[in-house]
Coordinates of C-alpha atoms in Angstrom, one line a residue:
X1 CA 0.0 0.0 0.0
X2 CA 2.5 2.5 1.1
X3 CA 6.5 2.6 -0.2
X4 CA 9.0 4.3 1.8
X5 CA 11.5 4.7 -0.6
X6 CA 9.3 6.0 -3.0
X7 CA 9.6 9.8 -4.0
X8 CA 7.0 12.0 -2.1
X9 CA 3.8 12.8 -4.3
X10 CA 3.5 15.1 -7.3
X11 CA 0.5 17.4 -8.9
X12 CA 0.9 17.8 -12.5
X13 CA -1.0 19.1 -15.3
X14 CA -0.2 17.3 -18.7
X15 CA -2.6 19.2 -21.9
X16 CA -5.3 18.7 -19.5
X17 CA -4.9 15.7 -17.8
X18 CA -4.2 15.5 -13.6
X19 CA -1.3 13.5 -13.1
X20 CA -0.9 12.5 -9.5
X21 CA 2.5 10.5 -8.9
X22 CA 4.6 9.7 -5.9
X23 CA 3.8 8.8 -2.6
X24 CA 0.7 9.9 -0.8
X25 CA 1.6 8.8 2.2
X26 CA 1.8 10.4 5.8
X27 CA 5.3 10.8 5.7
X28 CA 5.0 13.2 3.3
X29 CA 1.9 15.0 4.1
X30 CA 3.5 18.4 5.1
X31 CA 4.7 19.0 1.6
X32 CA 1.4 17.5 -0.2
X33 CA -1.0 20.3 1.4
X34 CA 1.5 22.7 0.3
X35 CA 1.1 21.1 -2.6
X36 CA -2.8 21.0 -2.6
X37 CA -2.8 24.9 -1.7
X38 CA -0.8 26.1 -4.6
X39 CA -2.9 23.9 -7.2
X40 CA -6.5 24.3 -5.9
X41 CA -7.3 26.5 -9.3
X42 CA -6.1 24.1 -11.4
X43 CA -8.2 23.4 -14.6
X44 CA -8.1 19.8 -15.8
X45 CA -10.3 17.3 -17.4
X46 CA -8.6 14.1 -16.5
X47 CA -7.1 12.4 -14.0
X48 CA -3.8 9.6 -14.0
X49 CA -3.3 7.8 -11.3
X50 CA -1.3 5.3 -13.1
X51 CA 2.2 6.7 -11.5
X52 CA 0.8 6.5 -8.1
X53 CA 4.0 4.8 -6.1
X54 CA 2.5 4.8 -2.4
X55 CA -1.0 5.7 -0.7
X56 CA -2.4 5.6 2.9
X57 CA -5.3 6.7 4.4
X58 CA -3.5 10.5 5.1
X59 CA -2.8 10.8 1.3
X60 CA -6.2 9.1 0.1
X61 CA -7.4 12.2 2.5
X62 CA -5.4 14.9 0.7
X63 CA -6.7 13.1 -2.9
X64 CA -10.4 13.3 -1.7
X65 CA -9.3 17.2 -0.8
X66 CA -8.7 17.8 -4.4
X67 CA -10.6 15.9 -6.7
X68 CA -13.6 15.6 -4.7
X69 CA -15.5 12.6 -2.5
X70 CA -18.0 11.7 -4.8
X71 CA -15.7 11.2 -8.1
X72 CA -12.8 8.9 -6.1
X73 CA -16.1 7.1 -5.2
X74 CA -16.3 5.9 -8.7
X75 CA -12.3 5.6 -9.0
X76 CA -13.3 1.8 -10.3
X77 CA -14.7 3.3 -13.1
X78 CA -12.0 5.8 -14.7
X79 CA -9.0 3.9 -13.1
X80 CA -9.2 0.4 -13.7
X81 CA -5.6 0.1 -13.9
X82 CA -5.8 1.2 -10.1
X83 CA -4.9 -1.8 -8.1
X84 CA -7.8 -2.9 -6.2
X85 CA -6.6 -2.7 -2.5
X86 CA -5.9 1.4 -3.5
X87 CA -9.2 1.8 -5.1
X88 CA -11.1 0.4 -2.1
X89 CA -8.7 2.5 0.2
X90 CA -9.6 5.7 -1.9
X91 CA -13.6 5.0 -2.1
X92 CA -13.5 4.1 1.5
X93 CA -12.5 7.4 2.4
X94 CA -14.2 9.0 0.4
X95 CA -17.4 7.8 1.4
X96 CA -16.6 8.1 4.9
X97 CA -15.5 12.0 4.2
X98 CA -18.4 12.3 2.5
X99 CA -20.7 11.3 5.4
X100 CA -19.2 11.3 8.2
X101 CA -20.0 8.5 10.6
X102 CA -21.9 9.8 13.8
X103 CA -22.0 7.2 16.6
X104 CA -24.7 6.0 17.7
X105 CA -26.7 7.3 21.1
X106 CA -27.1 4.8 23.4
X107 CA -30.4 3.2 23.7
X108 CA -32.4 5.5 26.5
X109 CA -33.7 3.6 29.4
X110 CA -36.4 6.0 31.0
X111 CA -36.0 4.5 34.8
X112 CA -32.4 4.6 34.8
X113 CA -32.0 8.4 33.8
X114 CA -34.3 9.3 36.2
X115 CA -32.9 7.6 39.0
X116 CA -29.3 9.1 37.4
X117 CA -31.2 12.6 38.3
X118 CA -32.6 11.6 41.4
X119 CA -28.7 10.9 42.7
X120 CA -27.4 13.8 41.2
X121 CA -29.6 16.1 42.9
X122 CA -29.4 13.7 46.3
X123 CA -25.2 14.4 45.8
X124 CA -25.5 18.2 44.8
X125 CA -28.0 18.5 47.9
X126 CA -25.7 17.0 50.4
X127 CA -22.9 19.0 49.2
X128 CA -24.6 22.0 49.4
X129 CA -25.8 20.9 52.9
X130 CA -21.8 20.1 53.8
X131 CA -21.2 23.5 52.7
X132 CA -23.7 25.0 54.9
X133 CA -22.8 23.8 58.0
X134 CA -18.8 24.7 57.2
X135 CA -19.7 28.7 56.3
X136 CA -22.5 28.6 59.7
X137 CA -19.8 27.4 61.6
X138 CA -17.0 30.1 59.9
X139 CA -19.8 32.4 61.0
X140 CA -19.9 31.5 64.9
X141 CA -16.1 31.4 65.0
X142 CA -15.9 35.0 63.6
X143 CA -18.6 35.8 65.8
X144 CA -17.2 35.0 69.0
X145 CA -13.9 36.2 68.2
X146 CA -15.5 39.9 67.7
X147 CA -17.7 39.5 70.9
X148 CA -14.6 39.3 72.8
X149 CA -12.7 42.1 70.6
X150 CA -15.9 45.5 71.0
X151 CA -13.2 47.8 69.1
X152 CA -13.7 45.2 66.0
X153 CA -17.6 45.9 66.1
X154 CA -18.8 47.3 63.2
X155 CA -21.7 49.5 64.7
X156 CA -22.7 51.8 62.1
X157 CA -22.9 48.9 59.7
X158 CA -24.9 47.1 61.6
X159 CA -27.5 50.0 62.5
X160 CA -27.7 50.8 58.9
X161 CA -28.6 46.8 58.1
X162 CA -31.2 47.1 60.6
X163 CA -32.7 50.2 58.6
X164 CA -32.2 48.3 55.6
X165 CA -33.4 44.9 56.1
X166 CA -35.6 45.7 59.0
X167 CA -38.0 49.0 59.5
X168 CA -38.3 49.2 55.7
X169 CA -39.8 46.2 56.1
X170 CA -42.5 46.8 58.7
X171 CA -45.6 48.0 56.2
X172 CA -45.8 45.0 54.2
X173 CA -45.4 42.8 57.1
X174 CA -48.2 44.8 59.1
X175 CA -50.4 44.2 56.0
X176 CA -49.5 41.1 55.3
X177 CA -50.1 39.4 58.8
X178 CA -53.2 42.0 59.1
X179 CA -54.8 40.2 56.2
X180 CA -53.8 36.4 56.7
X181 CA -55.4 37.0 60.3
X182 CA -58.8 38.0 58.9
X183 CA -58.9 35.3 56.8
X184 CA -58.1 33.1 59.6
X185 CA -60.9 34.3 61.5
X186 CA -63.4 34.0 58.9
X187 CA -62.4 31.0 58.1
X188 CA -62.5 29.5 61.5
X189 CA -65.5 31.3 62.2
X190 CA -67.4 29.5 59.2
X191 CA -65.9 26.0 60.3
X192 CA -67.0 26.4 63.8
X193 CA -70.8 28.0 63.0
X194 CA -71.9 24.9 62.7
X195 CA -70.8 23.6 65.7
X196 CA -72.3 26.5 67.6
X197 CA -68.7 27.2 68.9
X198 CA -67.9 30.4 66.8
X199 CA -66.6 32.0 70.4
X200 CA -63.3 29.8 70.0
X201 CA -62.3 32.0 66.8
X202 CA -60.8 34.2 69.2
X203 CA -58.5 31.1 70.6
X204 CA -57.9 30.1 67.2
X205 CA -56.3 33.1 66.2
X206 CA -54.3 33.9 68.9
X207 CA -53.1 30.3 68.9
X208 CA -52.1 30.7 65.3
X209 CA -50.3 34.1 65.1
X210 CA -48.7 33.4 68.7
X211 CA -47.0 29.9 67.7
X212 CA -46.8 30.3 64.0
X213 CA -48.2 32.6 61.4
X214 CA -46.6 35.8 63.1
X215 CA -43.1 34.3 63.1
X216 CA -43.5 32.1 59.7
X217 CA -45.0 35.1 57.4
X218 CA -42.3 37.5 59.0
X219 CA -39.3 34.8 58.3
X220 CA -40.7 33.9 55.1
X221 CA -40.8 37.7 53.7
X222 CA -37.5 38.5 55.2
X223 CA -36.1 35.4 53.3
X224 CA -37.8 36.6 49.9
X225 CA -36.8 40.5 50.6
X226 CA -33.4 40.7 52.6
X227 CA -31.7 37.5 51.6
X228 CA -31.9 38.1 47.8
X229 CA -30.9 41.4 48.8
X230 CA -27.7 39.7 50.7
X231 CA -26.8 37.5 48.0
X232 CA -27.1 40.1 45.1
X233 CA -25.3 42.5 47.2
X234 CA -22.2 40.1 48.0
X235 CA -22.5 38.4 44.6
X236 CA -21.8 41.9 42.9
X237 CA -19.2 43.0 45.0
X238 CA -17.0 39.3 44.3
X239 CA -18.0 39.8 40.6
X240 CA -16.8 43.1 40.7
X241 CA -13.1 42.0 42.7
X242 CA -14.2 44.2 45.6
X243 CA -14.0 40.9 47.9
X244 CA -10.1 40.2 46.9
X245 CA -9.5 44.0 47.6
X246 CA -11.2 43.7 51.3
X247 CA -8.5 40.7 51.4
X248 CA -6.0 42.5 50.3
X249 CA -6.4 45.5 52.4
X250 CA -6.2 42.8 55.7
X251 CA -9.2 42.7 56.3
X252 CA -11.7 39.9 57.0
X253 CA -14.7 39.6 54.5
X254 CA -16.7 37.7 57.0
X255 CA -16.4 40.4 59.8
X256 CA -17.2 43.3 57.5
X257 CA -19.7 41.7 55.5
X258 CA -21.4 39.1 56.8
X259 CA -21.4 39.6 61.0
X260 CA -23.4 43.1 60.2
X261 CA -26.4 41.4 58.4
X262 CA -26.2 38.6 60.5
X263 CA -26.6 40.7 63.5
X264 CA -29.3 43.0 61.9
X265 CA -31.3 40.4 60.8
X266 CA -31.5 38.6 64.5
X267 CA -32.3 42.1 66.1
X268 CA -34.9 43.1 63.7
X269 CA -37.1 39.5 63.1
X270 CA -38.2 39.4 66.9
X271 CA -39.3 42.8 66.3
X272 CA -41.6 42.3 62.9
X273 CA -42.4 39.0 64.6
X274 CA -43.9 40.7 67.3
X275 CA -45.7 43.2 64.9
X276 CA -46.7 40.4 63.0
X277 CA -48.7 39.2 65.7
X278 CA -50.0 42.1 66.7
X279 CA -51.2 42.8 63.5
X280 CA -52.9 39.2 62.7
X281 CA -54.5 39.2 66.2
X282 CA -56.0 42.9 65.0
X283 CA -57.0 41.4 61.6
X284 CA -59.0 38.9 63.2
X285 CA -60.3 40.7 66.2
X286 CA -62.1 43.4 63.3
X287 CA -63.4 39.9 62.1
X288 CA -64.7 38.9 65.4
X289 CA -66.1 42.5 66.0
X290 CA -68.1 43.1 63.2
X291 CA -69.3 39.8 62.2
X292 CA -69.5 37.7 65.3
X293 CA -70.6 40.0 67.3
X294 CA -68.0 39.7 69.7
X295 CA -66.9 42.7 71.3
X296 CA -63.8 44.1 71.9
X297 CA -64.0 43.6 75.4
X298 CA -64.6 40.0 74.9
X299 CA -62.0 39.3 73.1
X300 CA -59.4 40.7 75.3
X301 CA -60.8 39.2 77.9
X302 CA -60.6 36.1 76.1
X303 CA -56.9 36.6 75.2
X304 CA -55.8 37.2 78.9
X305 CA -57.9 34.6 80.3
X306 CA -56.8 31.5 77.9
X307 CA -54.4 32.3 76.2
X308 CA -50.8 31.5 77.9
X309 CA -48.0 33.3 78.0
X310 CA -46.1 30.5 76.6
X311 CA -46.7 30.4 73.3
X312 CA -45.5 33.7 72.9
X313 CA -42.5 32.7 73.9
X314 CA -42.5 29.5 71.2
X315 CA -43.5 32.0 68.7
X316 CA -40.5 34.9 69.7
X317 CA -38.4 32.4 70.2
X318 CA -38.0 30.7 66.8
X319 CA -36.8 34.3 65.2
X320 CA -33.5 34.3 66.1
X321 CA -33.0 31.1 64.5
X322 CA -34.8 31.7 61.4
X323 CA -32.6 35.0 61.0
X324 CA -29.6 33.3 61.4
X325 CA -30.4 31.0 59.2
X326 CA -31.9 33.6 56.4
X327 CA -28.5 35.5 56.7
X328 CA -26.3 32.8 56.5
X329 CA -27.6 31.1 53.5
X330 CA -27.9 34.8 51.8
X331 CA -24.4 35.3 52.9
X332 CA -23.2 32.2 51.4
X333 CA -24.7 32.2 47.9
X334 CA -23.2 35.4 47.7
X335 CA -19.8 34.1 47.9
X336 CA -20.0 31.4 45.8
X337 CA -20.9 33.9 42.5
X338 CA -18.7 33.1 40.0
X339 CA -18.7 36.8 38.6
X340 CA -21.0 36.7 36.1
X341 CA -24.5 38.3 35.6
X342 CA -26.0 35.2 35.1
X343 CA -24.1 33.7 38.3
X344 CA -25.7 36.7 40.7
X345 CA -29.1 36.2 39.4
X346 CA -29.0 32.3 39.5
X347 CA -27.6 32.5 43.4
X348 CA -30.3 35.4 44.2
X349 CA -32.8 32.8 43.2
X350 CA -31.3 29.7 45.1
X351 CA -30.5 32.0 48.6
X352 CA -34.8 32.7 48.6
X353 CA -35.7 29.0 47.0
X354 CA -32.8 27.9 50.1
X355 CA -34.2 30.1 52.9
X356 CA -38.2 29.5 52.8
X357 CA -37.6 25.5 52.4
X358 CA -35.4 25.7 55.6
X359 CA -37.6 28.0 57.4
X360 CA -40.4 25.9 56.6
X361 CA -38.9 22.6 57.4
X362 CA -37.4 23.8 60.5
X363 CA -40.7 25.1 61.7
X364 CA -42.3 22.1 61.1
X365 CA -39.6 20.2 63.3
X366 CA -40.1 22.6 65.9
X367 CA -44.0 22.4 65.8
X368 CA -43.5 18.6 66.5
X369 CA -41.0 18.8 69.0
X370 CA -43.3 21.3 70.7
X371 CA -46.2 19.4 70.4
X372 CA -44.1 16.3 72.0
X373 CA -43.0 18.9 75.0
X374 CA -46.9 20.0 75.9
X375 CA -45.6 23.3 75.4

């Protein structure tokens, strides 16, 4: 097929006729595409292969390059002299140049990809959930390392986070728990008409926005309003290098940035949580007053006479912990932009998605582990 002690390949033209000699082999494949690039406007009728010395598949390549796949296809036809082995070498490639062969996808099993997917996201959920822990417990060694250091407090940072994150945010909490209470009560109240018991509307709100509603709608707003805020906040600063110049400057990113919000946000959630219920336990006391016909006096009375003092506390004292947890997570997708647009927006979404799932679930664990308690 291939002679190494033939002379390398030639492109002549002969009173029209192509005559391709030599050897068209790899060895000499440098100087043929020189070759080929000097003699692509060549003008010829026929082609002689007939001094042809070697060929390989790198020189049938170069021959497909110049006189095209689909007439080396028929090389049988105008080069019978062609030995045979060289003639199925040359329509071989020529075919395959021609179409090129696309392997084939493997057959889809529908179970199997899904339970592929179900792992990945298992994996990418417990990494996340590794990483989580590490930052929360970066956070708590910063923290108490600036308790004991006051000078290192960053007060004016912290008291504008509070304006920020928190008194901004009072109105559309107000509304928000004013409106789910009234609903509550009229709810409650058209459940327990027919029972004749519409007087327990007044327990069933106070219950509600003591243990849950009050804290949950409070968390649950801060985590779609302030942690987005966090994350797009941190996110453009690393995007924009300003992290690497806090570093630079000696200076700790997690003190400056992160122990401020932190902070803010557990000052300022006890404080719209206790708005919060004030505000549902309004909402549904105007329900009780003018369609129950339950006066005001009544229902305070009711309030003070049944209602314990303890489940304000259950209520107040999941805050904390749902801040912490709403600035931490906001804190940490904001570090881990990659600097991009798309990156800030992507993490802006996951911090809220991230912080109303582990609000949620952690109330929910709380509720049963008060339950179990009788408290």
């Amino acid at each position: 097929m291939a002679s190494t002690d033939a002379p390398a390949g030639r492109i002549e033209l002969d009173n029209g006729r192509l005559l391709i000699t030599g050897s068209w082999t790899l060895a000499h494949h440098d100087a043929l595409k020189a070759q080929l690039r000097r003699h692509t406007s060549l003008d010829w009728e026929e082609v002689d292969l007939s001094g042809l010395a070697g060929l390989d598949t790198a020189g049938a390549s170069l021959l497909v390059e110049l006189l095209g796949a689909e007439r080396l296809e028929a090389v049988a036809e105008w080069a019978p002299a062609l030995p045979e082995a060289r003639q199925a070498l040359l329509e071989t490639v020529a075919r395959v140049l021609r179409e090129p062969l696309t392997p084939t996808s493997p057959r889809q099993a529908p179970l199997t990809d899904w339970l592929v997917d179900v792992g990945d996201r298992v994996l990418a959920l417990w990494r996340q959930q590794r990483m989580l822990l590490g930052f929360i417990g970066l956070t708590l060694t910063t923290l108490l390392a600036c308790l004991l250091r006051p000078w290192r407090w960053r007060v004016t940072a912290l008291v504008s986070h509070v304006h920020q994150t928190g008194l901004n945010a009072v109105p559309i909490v107000a509304l928000l728990t004013f409106l789910v209470g009234a609903v509550v009560a009229f709810l409650g109240a058209t459940v327990l008409r027919d029972f004749g018991a519409t007087i327990f509307t007044v327990n069933l709100v106070a219950f509600a926005f003591l243990r849950e509603f009050g804290v949950l709608l409070a968390a649950i707003l801060l985590a779609g309003r302030t942690a987005s805020a966090f994350t797009a906040q941190i996110g453009a600063m690393k995007a924009n290098e300003e992290i690497d110049a806090i570093r630079a400057l000696g200076l700790d990113p997690m003190e400056l940035l992160v122990l401020p919000r932190l902070l803010a946000m557990m000052v300022i959630l006890p404080i719209l949580t206790f708005i919060g219920m004030l505000s549902g336990i309004l909402g549904g006391a105007l329900v009780c007053i003018f369609m129950l016909d339950i006066s005001a006096t009544q229902f305070l009375l009711i309030l003070q006479r049944d209602i314990p003092l303890n489940h304000f506390l259950v209520g107040l004292g999941k805050a904390p912990v749902f801040a912490f947890l709403i600035a931490v997570i906001g804190c940490l997708e904001g570090f881990k932009v990659s600097g991009s647009a798309q990156s800030v927006g992507e993490h802006t979404t996951s911090s809220v998605v991230q912080s109303i799932f582990m609000v949620i679930l952690l109330d929910a664990v709380a509720a049963l582990f008060f339950m179990e308690m009788g408290w």
